[in-house]
């Protein structure tokens, strides 16, 4: 296992289009997290899953955003009707259930909405 | 989660120790101190964490004051590859989500 993988690395889309990102966590990790990061800021928590259950969603996650983890393995984050303000780096992380060694982050998907 | 305060930026000469401070004056007795770093264009990387005692691993040392209101991350021999943003985070337990601040931008120069 080579860590947390995110696809694509970069995405440019026109305003109003829908986009979907994928995250493959470390295989034995039960927990999966999505964060968003804008320039000069630290990552902001969006949502997390324990296995296939979505346990918490930030108020940052508007109704245009949806995340799934259907089989408790990979996860997708979809943004509908993208806006320029959605331009950011979207980071995925995973951790074991006890979280004792912290999170392992992927390299992120950089979204640019034009 | 308790709030943390870190300097915006710091410089360090290559080969010297980098000491990154963090204030967490409202930390509760059951909150851990975590440190992550983020190298440009990569996801954050876990460095170290501690509760009360000082900790050391292959990457760094973490010194937590006796009253736990502040801590210092020490990179004993900084290299150019240690140039990154360093985040100090407190969290209730290992399962709590991480809340990042804006961190300290460490620049290691030759």
GROMACS .gro file of N, CA, C and O in nm, chain A residues 3-68:
model
  264
    3UNK      N    1  -0.006   0.445   0.036
    3UNK     CA    2  -0.059   0.563   0.101
    3UNK      C    3  -0.195   0.601   0.044
    3UNK      O    4  -0.262   0.522  -0.022
    4UNK      N    5  -0.235   0.725   0.070
    4UNK     CA    6  -0.364   0.775   0.025
    4UNK      C    7  -0.350   0.832  -0.115
    4UNK      O    8  -0.262   0.916  -0.139
    5UNK      N    9  -0.434   0.785  -0.206
    5UNK     CA   10  -0.429   0.831  -0.345
    5UNK      C   11  -0.551   0.916  -0.377
    5UNK      O   12  -0.663   0.883  -0.337
    6UNK      N   13  -0.526   1.023  -0.449
    6UNK     CA   14  -0.636   1.110  -0.492
    6UNK      C   15  -0.629   1.130  -0.642
    6UNK      O   16  -0.521   1.143  -0.699
    7UNK      N   17  -0.746   1.133  -0.701
    7UNK     CA   18  -0.754   1.147  -0.846
    7UNK      C   19  -0.872   1.235  -0.884
    7UNK      O   20  -0.981   1.221  -0.826
    8UNK      N   21  -0.856   1.331  -0.975
    8UNK     CA   22  -0.730   1.367  -1.042
    8UNK      C   23  -0.644   1.456  -0.952
    8UNK      O   24  -0.689   1.498  -0.846
    9UNK      N   25  -0.524   1.487  -0.995
    9UNK     CA   26  -0.439   1.581  -0.921
    9UNK      C   27  -0.482   1.725  -0.948
    9UNK      O   28  -0.473   1.810  -0.859
   10UNK      N   29  -0.526   1.749  -1.070
   10UNK     CA   30  -0.569   1.883  -1.108
   10UNK      C   31  -0.697   1.873  -1.189
   10UNK      O   32  -0.715   1.778  -1.265
   11UNK      N   33  -0.786   1.972  -1.168
   11UNK     CA   34  -0.910   1.975  -1.244
   11UNK      C   35  -0.944   2.121  -1.271
   11UNK      O   36  -0.951   2.202  -1.179
   12UNK      N   37  -0.964   2.151  -1.400
   12UNK     CA   38  -1.011   2.283  -1.438
   12UNK      C   39  -1.150   2.265  -1.495
   12UNK      O   40  -1.172   2.180  -1.582
   13UNK      N   41  -1.244   2.341  -1.447
   13UNK     CA   42  -1.381   2.327  -1.492
   13UNK      C   43  -1.445   2.463  -1.508
   13UNK      O   44  -1.402   2.563  -1.449
   14UNK      N   45  -1.548   2.467  -1.589
   14UNK     CA   46  -1.621   2.593  -1.608
   14UNK      C   47  -1.727   2.606  -1.499
   14UNK      O   48  -1.786   2.507  -1.453
   15UNK      N   49  -1.750   2.728  -1.462
   15UNK     CA   50  -1.853   2.757  -1.362
   15UNK      C   51  -1.986   2.693  -1.404
   15UNK      O   52  -2.025   2.701  -1.520
   16UNK      N   53  -2.051   2.629  -1.307
   16UNK     CA   54  -2.179   2.565  -1.335
   16UNK      C   55  -2.170   2.417  -1.365
   16UNK      O   56  -2.272   2.346  -1.361
   17UNK      N   57  -2.050   2.369  -1.393
   17UNK     CA   58  -2.032   2.226  -1.420
   17UNK      C   59  -2.022   2.148  -1.290
   17UNK      O   60  -1.993   2.203  -1.184
   18UNK      N   61  -2.046   2.018  -1.302
   18UNK     CA   62  -2.029   1.928  -1.187
   18UNK      C   63  -1.893   1.861  -1.194
   18UNK      O   64  -1.844   1.831  -1.304
   19UNK      N   65  -1.832   1.839  -1.079
   19UNK     CA   66  -1.704   1.768  -1.075
   19UNK      C   67  -1.709   1.661  -0.966
   19UNK      O   68  -1.781   1.675  -0.867
   20UNK      N   69  -1.631   1.557  -0.986
   20UNK     CA   70  -1.622   1.449  -0.887
   20UNK      C   71  -1.477   1.413  -0.866
   20UNK      O   72  -1.401   1.397  -0.962
   21UNK      N   73  -1.439   1.401  -0.739
   21UNK     CA   74  -1.303   1.362  -0.703
   21UNK      C   75  -1.309   1.226  -0.633
   21UNK      O   76  -1.406   1.196  -0.563
   22UNK      N   77  -1.200   1.153  -0.647
   22UNK     CA   78  -1.194   1.022  -0.583
   22UNK      C   79  -1.078   1.017  -0.485
   22UNK      O   80  -0.972   1.075  -0.509
   23UNK      N   81  -1.097   0.943  -0.378
   23UNK     CA   82  -0.993   0.921  -0.278
   23UNK      C   83  -0.987   0.772  -0.246
   23UNK      O   84  -1.089   0.711  -0.213
   24UNK      N   85  -0.869   0.716  -0.255
   24UNK     CA   86  -0.845   0.577  -0.211
   24UNK      C   87  -0.759   0.581  -0.086
   24UNK      O   88  -0.641   0.617  -0.092
   25UNK      N   89  -0.816   0.545   0.028
   25UNK     CA   90  -0.740   0.552   0.154
   25UNK      C   91  -0.646   0.434   0.169
   25UNK      O   92  -0.645   0.342   0.085
   26UNK      N   93  -0.569   0.436   0.274
   26UNK     CA   94  -0.490   0.319   0.311
   26UNK      C   95  -0.587   0.207   0.346
   26UNK      O   96  -0.686   0.229   0.417
   27UNK      N   97  -0.561   0.090   0.293
   27UNK     CA   98  -0.663  -0.016   0.291
   27UNK      C   99  -0.714  -0.055   0.430
   27UNK      O  100  -0.832  -0.084   0.447
   28UNK      N  101  -0.629  -0.055   0.529
   28UNK     CA  102  -0.676  -0.099   0.661
   28UNK      C  103  -0.734   0.013   0.746
   28UNK      O  104  -0.773  -0.008   0.860
   29UNK      N  105  -0.740   0.134   0.691
   29UNK     CA  106  -0.793   0.248   0.767
   29UNK      C  107  -0.944   0.255   0.759
   29UNK      O  108  -1.004   0.251   0.651
   30UNK      N  109  -1.008   0.267   0.876
   30UNK     CA  110  -1.154   0.273   0.882
   30UNK      C  111  -1.207   0.414   0.859
   30UNK      O  112  -1.319   0.432   0.813
   31UNK      N  113  -1.128   0.514   0.895
   31UNK     CA  114  -1.177   0.652   0.891
   31UNK      C  115  -1.121   0.725   0.769
   31UNK      O  116  -1.004   0.711   0.734
   32UNK      N  117  -1.207   0.806   0.709
   32UNK     CA  118  -1.169   0.882   0.591
   32UNK      C  119  -1.223   1.023   0.605
   32UNK      O  120  -1.338   1.043   0.644
   33UNK      N  121  -1.138   1.121   0.576
   33UNK     CA  122  -1.170   1.262   0.597
   33UNK      C  123  -1.153   1.339   0.467
   33UNK      O  124  -1.062   1.311   0.389
   34UNK      N  125  -1.237   1.439   0.450
   34UNK     CA  126  -1.220   1.536   0.341
   34UNK      C  127  -1.196   1.674   0.401
   34UNK      O  128  -1.267   1.714   0.494
   35UNK      N  129  -1.098   1.743   0.344
   35UNK     CA  130  -1.066   1.880   0.382
   35UNK      C  131  -1.057   1.965   0.257
   35UNK      O  132  -1.032   1.916   0.148
   36UNK      N  133  -1.073   2.094   0.276
   36UNK     CA  134  -1.054   2.190   0.168
   36UNK      C  135  -0.952   2.293   0.214
   36UNK      O  136  -0.954   2.336   0.330
   37UNK      N  137  -0.864   2.334   0.122
   37UNK     CA  138  -0.761   2.430   0.157
   37UNK      C  139  -0.751   2.537   0.051
   37UNK      O  140  -0.730   2.507  -0.067
   38UNK      N  141  -0.764   2.663   0.092
   38UNK     CA  142  -0.744   2.775   0.001
   38UNK      C  143  -0.609   2.838   0.030
   38UNK      O  144  -0.548   2.815   0.135
   39UNK      N  145  -0.564   2.919  -0.063
   39UNK     CA  146  -0.428   2.974  -0.058
   39UNK      C  147  -0.402   3.049   0.072
   39UNK      O  148  -0.480   3.136   0.112
   40UNK      N  149  -0.295   3.011   0.141
   40UNK     CA  150  -0.253   3.083   0.261
   40UNK      C  151  -0.326   3.041   0.387
   40UNK      O  152  -0.298   3.094   0.495
   41UNK      N  153  -0.418   2.947   0.373
   41UNK     CA  154  -0.494   2.901   0.489
   41UNK      C  155  -0.462   2.756   0.520
   41UNK      O  156  -0.415   2.682   0.433
   42UNK      N  157  -0.488   2.715   0.644
   42UNK     CA  158  -0.476   2.575   0.678
   42UNK      C  159  -0.594   2.497   0.623
   42UNK      O  160  -0.697   2.555   0.586
   43UNK      N  161  -0.583   2.366   0.616
   43UNK     CA  162  -0.696   2.285   0.569
   43UNK      C  163  -0.819   2.302   0.659
   43UNK      O  164  -0.807   2.310   0.781
   44UNK      N  165  -0.936   2.307   0.593
   44UNK     CA  166  -1.063   2.318   0.666
   44UNK      C  167  -1.138   2.186   0.655
   44UNK      O  168  -1.155   2.133   0.546
   45UNK      N  169  -1.186   2.138   0.768
   45UNK     CA  170  -1.258   2.012   0.772
   45UNK      C  171  -1.391   2.024   0.697
   45UNK      O  172  -1.465   2.121   0.712
   46UNK      N  173  -1.421   1.922   0.616
   46UNK     CA  174  -1.549   1.918   0.545
   46UNK      C  175  -1.640   1.807   0.599
   46UNK      O  176  -1.755   1.830   0.632
   47UNK      N  177  -1.586   1.684   0.603
   47UNK     CA  178  -1.668   1.571   0.644
   47UNK      C  179  -1.581   1.451   0.673
   47UNK      O  180  -1.463   1.449   0.635
   48UNK      N  181  -1.635   1.352   0.745
   48UNK     CA  182  -1.561   1.229   0.761
   48UNK      C  183  -1.652   1.108   0.769
   48UNK      O  184  -1.771   1.118   0.802
   49UNK      N  185  -1.593   0.995   0.735
   49UNK     CA  186  -1.662   0.867   0.734
   49UNK      C  187  -1.590   0.771   0.829
   49UNK      O  188  -1.468   0.771   0.840
   50UNK      N  189  -1.671   0.688   0.891
   50UNK     CA  190  -1.618   0.571   0.959
   50UNK      C  191  -1.678   0.452   0.886
   50UNK      O  192  -1.800   0.432   0.890
   51UNK      N  193  -1.592   0.377   0.820
   51UNK     CA  194  -1.638   0.275   0.725
   51UNK      C  195  -1.728   0.344   0.623
   51UNK      O  196  -1.688   0.445   0.566
   52UNK      N  197  -1.851   0.296   0.602
   52UNK     CA  198  -1.934   0.360   0.501
   52UNK      C  199  -2.025   0.469   0.558
   52UNK      O  200  -2.094   0.538   0.482
   53UNK      N  201  -2.024   0.486   0.688
   53UNK     CA  202  -2.114   0.583   0.751
   53UNK      C  203  -2.051   0.722   0.755
   53UNK      O  204  -1.939   0.739   0.804
   54UNK      N  205  -2.125   0.820   0.707
   54UNK     CA  206  -2.080   0.960   0.714
   54UNK      C  207  -2.121   1.013   0.851
   54UNK      O  208  -2.240   1.034   0.877
   55UNK      N  209  -2.025   1.038   0.937
   55UNK     CA  210  -2.055   1.069   1.076
   55UNK      C  211  -2.063   1.218   1.106
   55UNK      O  212  -2.125   1.256   1.205
   56UNK      N  213  -1.999   1.300   1.028
   56UNK     CA  214  -2.003   1.443   1.056
   56UNK      C  215  -1.984   1.522   0.928
   56UNK      O  216  -1.906   1.482   0.841
   57UNK      N  217  -2.057   1.630   0.916
   57UNK     CA  218  -2.043   1.722   0.804
   57UNK      C  219  -2.028   1.864   0.857
   57UNK      O  220  -2.105   1.906   0.942
   58UNK      N  221  -1.932   1.936   0.804
   58UNK     CA  222  -1.914   2.076   0.840
   58UNK      C  223  -2.023   2.161   0.776
   58UNK      O  224  -2.076   2.127   0.671
   59UNK      N  225  -2.051   2.275   0.838
   59UNK     CA  226  -2.147   2.368   0.775
   59UNK      C  227  -2.089   2.426   0.646
   59UNK      O  228  -2.160   2.487   0.567
   60UNK      N  229  -1.957   2.409   0.627
   60UNK     CA  230  -1.896   2.452   0.501
   60UNK      C  231  -1.947   2.369   0.383
   60UNK      O  232  -1.940   2.411   0.268
   61UNK      N  233  -1.996   2.250   0.415
   61UNK     CA  234  -2.040   2.158   0.311
   61UNK      C  235  -2.183   2.193   0.272
   61UNK      O  236  -2.279   2.142   0.330
   62UNK      N  237  -2.195   2.283   0.172
   62UNK     CA  238  -2.329   2.325   0.129
   62UNK      C  239  -2.399   2.210   0.059
   62UNK      O  240  -2.340   2.104   0.033
   63UNK      N  241  -2.526   2.233   0.024
   63UNK     CA  242  -2.602   2.126  -0.041
   63UNK      C  243  -2.554   2.097  -0.182
   63UNK      O  244  -2.601   2.003  -0.247
   64UNK      N  245  -2.460   2.176  -0.232
   64UNK     CA  246  -2.402   2.145  -0.363
   64UNK      C  247  -2.293   2.037  -0.352
   64UNK      O  248  -2.248   1.983  -0.451
   65UNK      N  249  -2.250   2.013  -0.230
   65UNK     CA  250  -2.144   1.915  -0.205
   65UNK      C  251  -2.207   1.785  -0.153
   65UNK      O  252  -2.296   1.788  -0.069
   66UNK      N  253  -2.156   1.674  -0.204
   66UNK     CA  254  -2.197   1.545  -0.149
   66UNK      C  255  -2.078   1.451  -0.151
   66UNK      O  256  -1.997   1.452  -0.244
   67UNK      N  257  -2.068   1.373  -0.046
   67UNK     CA  258  -1.958   1.277  -0.034
   67UNK      C  259  -2.018   1.140  -0.006
   67UNK      O  260  -2.119   1.128   0.062
   68UNK      N  261  -1.952   1.040  -0.061
   68UNK     CA  262  -1.996   0.902  -0.040
   68UNK      C  263  -1.876   0.812  -0.016
   68UNK      O  264  -1.766   0.840  -0.060
   0.00000   0.00000   0.00000
